[in-house]
Short mmCIF file of C-alpha atoms and ligand atoms in Angstrom, two decimals:
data_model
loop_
_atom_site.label_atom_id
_atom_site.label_comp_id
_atom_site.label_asym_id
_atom_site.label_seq_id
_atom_site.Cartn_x
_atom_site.Cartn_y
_atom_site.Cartn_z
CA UNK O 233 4.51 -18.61 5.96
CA UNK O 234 7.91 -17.66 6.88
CA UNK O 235 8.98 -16.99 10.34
CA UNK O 236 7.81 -13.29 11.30
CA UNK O 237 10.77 -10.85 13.04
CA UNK O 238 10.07 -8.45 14.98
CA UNK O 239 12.27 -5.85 13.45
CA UNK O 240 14.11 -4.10 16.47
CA UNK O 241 17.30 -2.78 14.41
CA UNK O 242 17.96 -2.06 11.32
CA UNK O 243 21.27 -3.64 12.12
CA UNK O 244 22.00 -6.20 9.39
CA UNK O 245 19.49 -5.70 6.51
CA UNK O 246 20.33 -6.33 3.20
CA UNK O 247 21.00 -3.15 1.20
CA UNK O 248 17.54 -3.91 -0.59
CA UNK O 249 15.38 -3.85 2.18
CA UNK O 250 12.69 -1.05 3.36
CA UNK O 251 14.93 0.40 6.77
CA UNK O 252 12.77 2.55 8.86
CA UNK O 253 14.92 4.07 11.72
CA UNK O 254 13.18 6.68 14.05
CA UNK O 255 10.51 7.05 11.72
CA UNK O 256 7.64 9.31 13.43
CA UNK O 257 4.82 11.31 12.64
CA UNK O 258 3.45 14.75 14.46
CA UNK O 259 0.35 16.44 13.41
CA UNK O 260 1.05 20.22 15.44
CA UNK O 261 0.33 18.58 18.89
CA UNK O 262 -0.22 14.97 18.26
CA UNK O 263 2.25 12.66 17.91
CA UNK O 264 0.58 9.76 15.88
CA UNK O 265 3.81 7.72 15.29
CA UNK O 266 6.80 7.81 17.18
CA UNK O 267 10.54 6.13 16.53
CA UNK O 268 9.89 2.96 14.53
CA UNK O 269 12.67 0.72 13.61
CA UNK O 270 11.63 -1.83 11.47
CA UNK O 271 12.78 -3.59 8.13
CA UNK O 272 11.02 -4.51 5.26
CA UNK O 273 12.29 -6.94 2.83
CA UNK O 274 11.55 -7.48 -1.18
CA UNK O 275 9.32 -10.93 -1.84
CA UNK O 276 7.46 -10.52 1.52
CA UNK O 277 3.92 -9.09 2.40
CA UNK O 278 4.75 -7.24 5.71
CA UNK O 279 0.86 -6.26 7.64
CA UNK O 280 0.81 -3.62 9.46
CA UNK O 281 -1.85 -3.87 12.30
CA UNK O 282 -3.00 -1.82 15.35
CA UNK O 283 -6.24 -0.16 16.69
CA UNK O 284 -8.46 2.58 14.52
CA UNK O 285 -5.87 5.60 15.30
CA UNK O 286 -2.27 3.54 15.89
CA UNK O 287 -0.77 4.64 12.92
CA UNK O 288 -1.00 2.63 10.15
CA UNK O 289 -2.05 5.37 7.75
CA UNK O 290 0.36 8.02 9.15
CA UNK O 291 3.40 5.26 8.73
CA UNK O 292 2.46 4.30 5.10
CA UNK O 293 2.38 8.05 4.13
CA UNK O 294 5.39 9.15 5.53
CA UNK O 295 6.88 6.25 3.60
CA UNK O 296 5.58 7.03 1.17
CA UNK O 297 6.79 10.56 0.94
CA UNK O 298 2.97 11.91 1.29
CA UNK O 299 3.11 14.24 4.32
CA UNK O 300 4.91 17.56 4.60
CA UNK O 301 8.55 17.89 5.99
CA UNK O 302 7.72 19.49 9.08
CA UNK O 303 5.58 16.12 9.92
CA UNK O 304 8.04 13.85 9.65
CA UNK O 305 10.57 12.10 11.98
CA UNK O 306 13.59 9.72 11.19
CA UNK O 307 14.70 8.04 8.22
CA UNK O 308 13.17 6.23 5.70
CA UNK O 309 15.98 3.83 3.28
CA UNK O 310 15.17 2.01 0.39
CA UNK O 311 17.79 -0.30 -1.17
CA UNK O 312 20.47 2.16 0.79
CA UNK O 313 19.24 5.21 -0.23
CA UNK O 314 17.13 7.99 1.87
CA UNK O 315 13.53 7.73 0.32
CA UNK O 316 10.41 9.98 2.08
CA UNK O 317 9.74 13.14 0.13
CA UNK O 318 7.44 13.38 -2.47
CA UNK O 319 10.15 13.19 -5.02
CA UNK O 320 12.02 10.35 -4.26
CA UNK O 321 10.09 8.09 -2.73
CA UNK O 322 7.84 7.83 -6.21
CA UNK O 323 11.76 7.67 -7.83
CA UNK O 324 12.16 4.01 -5.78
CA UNK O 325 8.94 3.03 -7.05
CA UNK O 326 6.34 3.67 -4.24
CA UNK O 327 2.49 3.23 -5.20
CA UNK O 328 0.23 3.95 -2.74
CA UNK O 329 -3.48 1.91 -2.43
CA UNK O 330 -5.33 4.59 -0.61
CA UNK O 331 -7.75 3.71 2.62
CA UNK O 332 -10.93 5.18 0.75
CA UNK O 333 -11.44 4.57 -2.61
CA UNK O 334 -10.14 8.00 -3.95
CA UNK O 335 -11.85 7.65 -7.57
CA UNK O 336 -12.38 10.52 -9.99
CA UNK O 337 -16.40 10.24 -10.17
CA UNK O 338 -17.10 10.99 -13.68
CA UNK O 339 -14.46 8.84 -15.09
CA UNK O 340 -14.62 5.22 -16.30
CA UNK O 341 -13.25 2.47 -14.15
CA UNK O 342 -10.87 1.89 -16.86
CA UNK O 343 -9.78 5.49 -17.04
CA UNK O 344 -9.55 5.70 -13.54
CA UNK O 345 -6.95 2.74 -13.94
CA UNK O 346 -5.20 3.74 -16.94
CA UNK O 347 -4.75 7.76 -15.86
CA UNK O 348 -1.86 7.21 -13.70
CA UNK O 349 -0.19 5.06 -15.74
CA UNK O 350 -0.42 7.35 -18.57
CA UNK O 351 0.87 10.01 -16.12
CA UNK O 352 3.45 7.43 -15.38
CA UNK O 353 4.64 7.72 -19.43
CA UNK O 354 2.99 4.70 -20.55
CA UNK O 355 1.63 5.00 -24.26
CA UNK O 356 -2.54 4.99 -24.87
CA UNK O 357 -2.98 1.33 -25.72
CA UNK O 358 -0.65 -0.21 -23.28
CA UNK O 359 -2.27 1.68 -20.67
CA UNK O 360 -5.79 0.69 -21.39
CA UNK O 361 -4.60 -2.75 -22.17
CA UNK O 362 -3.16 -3.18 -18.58
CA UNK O 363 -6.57 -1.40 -17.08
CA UNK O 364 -8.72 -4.01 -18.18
CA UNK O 365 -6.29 -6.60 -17.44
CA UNK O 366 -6.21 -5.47 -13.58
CA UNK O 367 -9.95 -4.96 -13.65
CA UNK O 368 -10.03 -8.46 -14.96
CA UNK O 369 -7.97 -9.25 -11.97
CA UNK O 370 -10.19 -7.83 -9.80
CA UNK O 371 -13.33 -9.44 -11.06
CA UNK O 372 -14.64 -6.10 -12.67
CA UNK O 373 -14.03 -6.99 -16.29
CA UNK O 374 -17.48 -6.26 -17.08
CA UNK O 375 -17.73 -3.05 -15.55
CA UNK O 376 -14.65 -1.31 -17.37
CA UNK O 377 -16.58 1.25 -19.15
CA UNK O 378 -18.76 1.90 -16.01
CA UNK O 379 -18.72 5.23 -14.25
CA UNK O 380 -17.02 5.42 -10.86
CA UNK O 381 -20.12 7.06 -9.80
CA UNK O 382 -22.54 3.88 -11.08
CA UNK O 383 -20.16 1.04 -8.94
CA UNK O 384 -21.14 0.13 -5.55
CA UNK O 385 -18.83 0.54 -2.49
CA UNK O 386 -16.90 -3.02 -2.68
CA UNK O 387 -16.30 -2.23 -6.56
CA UNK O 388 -15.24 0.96 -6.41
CA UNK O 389 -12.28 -0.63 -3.40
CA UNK O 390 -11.67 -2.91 -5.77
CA UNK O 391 -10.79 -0.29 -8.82
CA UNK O 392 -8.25 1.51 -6.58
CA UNK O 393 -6.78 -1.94 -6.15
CA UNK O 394 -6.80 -2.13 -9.73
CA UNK O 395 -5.30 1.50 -10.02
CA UNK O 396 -2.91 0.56 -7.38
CA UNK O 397 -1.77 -3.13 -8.72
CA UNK O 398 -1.81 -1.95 -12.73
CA UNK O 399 0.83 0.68 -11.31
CA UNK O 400 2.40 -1.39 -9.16
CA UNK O 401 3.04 -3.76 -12.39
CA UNK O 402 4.43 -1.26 -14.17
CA UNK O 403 6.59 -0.04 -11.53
CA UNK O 404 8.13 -4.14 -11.17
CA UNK O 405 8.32 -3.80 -15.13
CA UNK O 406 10.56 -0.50 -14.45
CA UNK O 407 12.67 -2.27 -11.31
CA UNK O 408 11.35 -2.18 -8.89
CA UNK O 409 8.12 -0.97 -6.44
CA UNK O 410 7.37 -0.52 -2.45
CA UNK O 411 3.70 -1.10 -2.51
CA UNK O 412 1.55 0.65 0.46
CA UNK O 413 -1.53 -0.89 0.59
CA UNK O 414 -3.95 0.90 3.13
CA UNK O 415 -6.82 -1.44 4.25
CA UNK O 416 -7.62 -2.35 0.57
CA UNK O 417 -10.26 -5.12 1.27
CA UNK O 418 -11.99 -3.42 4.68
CA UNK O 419 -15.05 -3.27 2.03
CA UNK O 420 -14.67 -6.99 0.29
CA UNK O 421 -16.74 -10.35 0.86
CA UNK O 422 -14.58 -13.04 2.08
CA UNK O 423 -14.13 -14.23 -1.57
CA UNK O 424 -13.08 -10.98 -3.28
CA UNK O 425 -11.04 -10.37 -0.48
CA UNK O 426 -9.02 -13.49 -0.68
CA UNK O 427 -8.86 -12.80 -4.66
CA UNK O 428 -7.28 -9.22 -3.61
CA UNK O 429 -4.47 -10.21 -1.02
CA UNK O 430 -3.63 -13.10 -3.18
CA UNK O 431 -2.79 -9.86 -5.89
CA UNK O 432 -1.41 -8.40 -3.50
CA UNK O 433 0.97 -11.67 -3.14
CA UNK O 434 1.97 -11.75 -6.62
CA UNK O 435 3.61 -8.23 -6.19
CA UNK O 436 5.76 -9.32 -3.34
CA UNK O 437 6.72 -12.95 -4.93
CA UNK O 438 7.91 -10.79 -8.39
CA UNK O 439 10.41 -9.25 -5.64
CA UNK O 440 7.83 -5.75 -4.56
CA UNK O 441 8.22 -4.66 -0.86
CA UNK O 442 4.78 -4.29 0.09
CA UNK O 443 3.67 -3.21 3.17
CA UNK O 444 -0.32 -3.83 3.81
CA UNK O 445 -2.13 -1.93 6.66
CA UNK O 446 -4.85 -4.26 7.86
CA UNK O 447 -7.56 -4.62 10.73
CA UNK O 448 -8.51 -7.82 9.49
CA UNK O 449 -6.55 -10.92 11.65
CA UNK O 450 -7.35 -13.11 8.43
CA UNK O 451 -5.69 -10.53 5.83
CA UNK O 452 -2.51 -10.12 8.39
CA UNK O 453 -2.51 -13.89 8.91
CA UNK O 454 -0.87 -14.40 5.37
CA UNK O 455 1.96 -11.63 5.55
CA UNK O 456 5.34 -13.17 6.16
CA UNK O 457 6.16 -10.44 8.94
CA UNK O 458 4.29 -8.12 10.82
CA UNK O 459 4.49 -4.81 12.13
CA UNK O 460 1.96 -4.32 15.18
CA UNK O 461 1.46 -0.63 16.00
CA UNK O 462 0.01 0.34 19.23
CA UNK O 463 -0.44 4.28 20.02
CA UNK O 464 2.06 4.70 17.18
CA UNK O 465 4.98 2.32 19.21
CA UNK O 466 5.97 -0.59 17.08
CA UNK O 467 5.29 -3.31 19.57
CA UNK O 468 6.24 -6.86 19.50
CA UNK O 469 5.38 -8.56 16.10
CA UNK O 470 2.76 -11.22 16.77
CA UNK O 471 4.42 -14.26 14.48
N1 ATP T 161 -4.11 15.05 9.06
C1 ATP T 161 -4.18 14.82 10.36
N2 ATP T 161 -4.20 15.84 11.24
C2 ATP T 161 -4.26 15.61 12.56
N3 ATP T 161 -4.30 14.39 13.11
C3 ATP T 161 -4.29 13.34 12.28
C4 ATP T 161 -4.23 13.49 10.86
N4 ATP T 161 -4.23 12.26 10.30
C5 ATP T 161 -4.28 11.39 11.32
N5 ATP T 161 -4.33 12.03 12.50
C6 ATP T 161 -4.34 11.39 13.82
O1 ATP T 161 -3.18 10.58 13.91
C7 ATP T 161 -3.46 9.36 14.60
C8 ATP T 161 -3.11 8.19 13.70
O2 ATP T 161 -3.99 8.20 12.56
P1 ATP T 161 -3.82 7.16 11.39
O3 ATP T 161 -4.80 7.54 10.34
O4 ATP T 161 -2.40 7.05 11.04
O5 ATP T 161 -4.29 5.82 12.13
P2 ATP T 161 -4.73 4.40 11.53
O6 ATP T 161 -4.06 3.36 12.36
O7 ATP T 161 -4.47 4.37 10.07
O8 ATP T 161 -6.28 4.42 11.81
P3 ATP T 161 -7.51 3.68 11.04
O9 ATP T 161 -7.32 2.21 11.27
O10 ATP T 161 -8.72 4.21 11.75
O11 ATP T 161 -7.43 4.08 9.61
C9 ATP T 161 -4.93 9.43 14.99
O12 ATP T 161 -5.00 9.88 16.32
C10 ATP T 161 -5.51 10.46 14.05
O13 ATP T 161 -6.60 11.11 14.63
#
């Protein structure tokens, strides 16, 4: 594990890195995130931690150019260039591993893999080829052809990691990809889970920025860096 920063400025990073400056978050009233400044850097799993309600979801959104315009606060720069509308933050690459398994019901676990990457322009075969090879990943091998509906609550977390990952892959294929991964193992045993973040790994070591919200100390433990919310502050990072 490499030395954790607590990223106070975006002062000094390196024209690849994930620069959040101001970033915040309002919901009418509510202010769930307010004026992060924080860097992210490609090759390392950055956690994001903090209470049910700090901010983790509201942060990963904004980055990833999921919440309306009126919502969001700051800057978001990836690699230089101002990312955090729809548009161009899935232009740098950003795949999002929702908190909630988000699968259509009546579709196959494979199709429910292979669907965005078709979407994403890959061709039939390649996309169901790279399915089963990140249902493989994720243990579910034998349950490609298995209606969403059928799985149980750990496997159907572990086919939007596959979703998430298989993009993800293709993304790093394509140049490059900011991973958001939103509490993707709250619903894994301790060895699934471990199988999962060490996925997770791979993306950052082929040079990903991932960012991985997580309430679990053990998950957070292996991230290189990590961002602590509190109340939607960034407060000191722990390592
Ligand atoms: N769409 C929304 N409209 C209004 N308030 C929202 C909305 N989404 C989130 N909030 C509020 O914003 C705050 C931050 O929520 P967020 O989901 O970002 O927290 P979190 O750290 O991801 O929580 P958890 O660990 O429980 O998933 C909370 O007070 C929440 O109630």
């Amino acid at each position: 594990m490499s030395q954790a920063t607590r990223p106070e400025s975006a002062a000094g990073a390196a024209s690849a890195d994930l620069v959040l400056d101001g970033l915040g978050v309002v919901y009418g009233d509510l202010r769930a995130l307010g004026d992060v400044v924080a860097t992210a850097r490609p090759g390392e799993v950055t956690a994001v931690t903090g209470h049910s309600g700090a901010g983790k979801t509201s942060l990963l959104w904004a980055v990833g150019g999921l919440l309306g315009h009126q919502q969001v606060e700051g800057t978001v720069l990836l690699d230089g260039q101002t990312i955090g509308d729809e548009e161009s933050s899935r232009a740098a690459g950003a795949v999002l591993i929702p908190q909630g398994s988000a699968l259509a019901e009546v579709l196959t676990a494979r199709d429910n893999v292979a669907v965005p990457l078709l979407a994403a322009g890959t061709a039939g075969t390649d996309a169901t080829r790279r399915a089963d090879e990140a249902l493989a990943a994720v243990g579910l091998g034998e349950h490609a052809g298995h209606l969403a509906e059928e799985l149980s609550g750990g496997q159907r977390q572990r086919v939007a990691v596959a979703r998430g990952l298989a993009l993800a892959s293709l993304r790093l294929d394509e140049g490059g990809v900011l991973l958001l991964a939103d509490e993707p193992t709250s619903e894994l045993d301790h060895d699934t889970r471990e199988r999962v973040v060490s996925l997770v790994e791979d993306i950052a070591r082929r040079g990903g920025i991932v960012l991985l919200a997580t309430h679990d100390p053990e998950v957070a433990a292996v991230a290189a860096a990590c961002w602590h919310l509190d109340d939607g502050r960034l407060t000191a990072g722990s390592r």
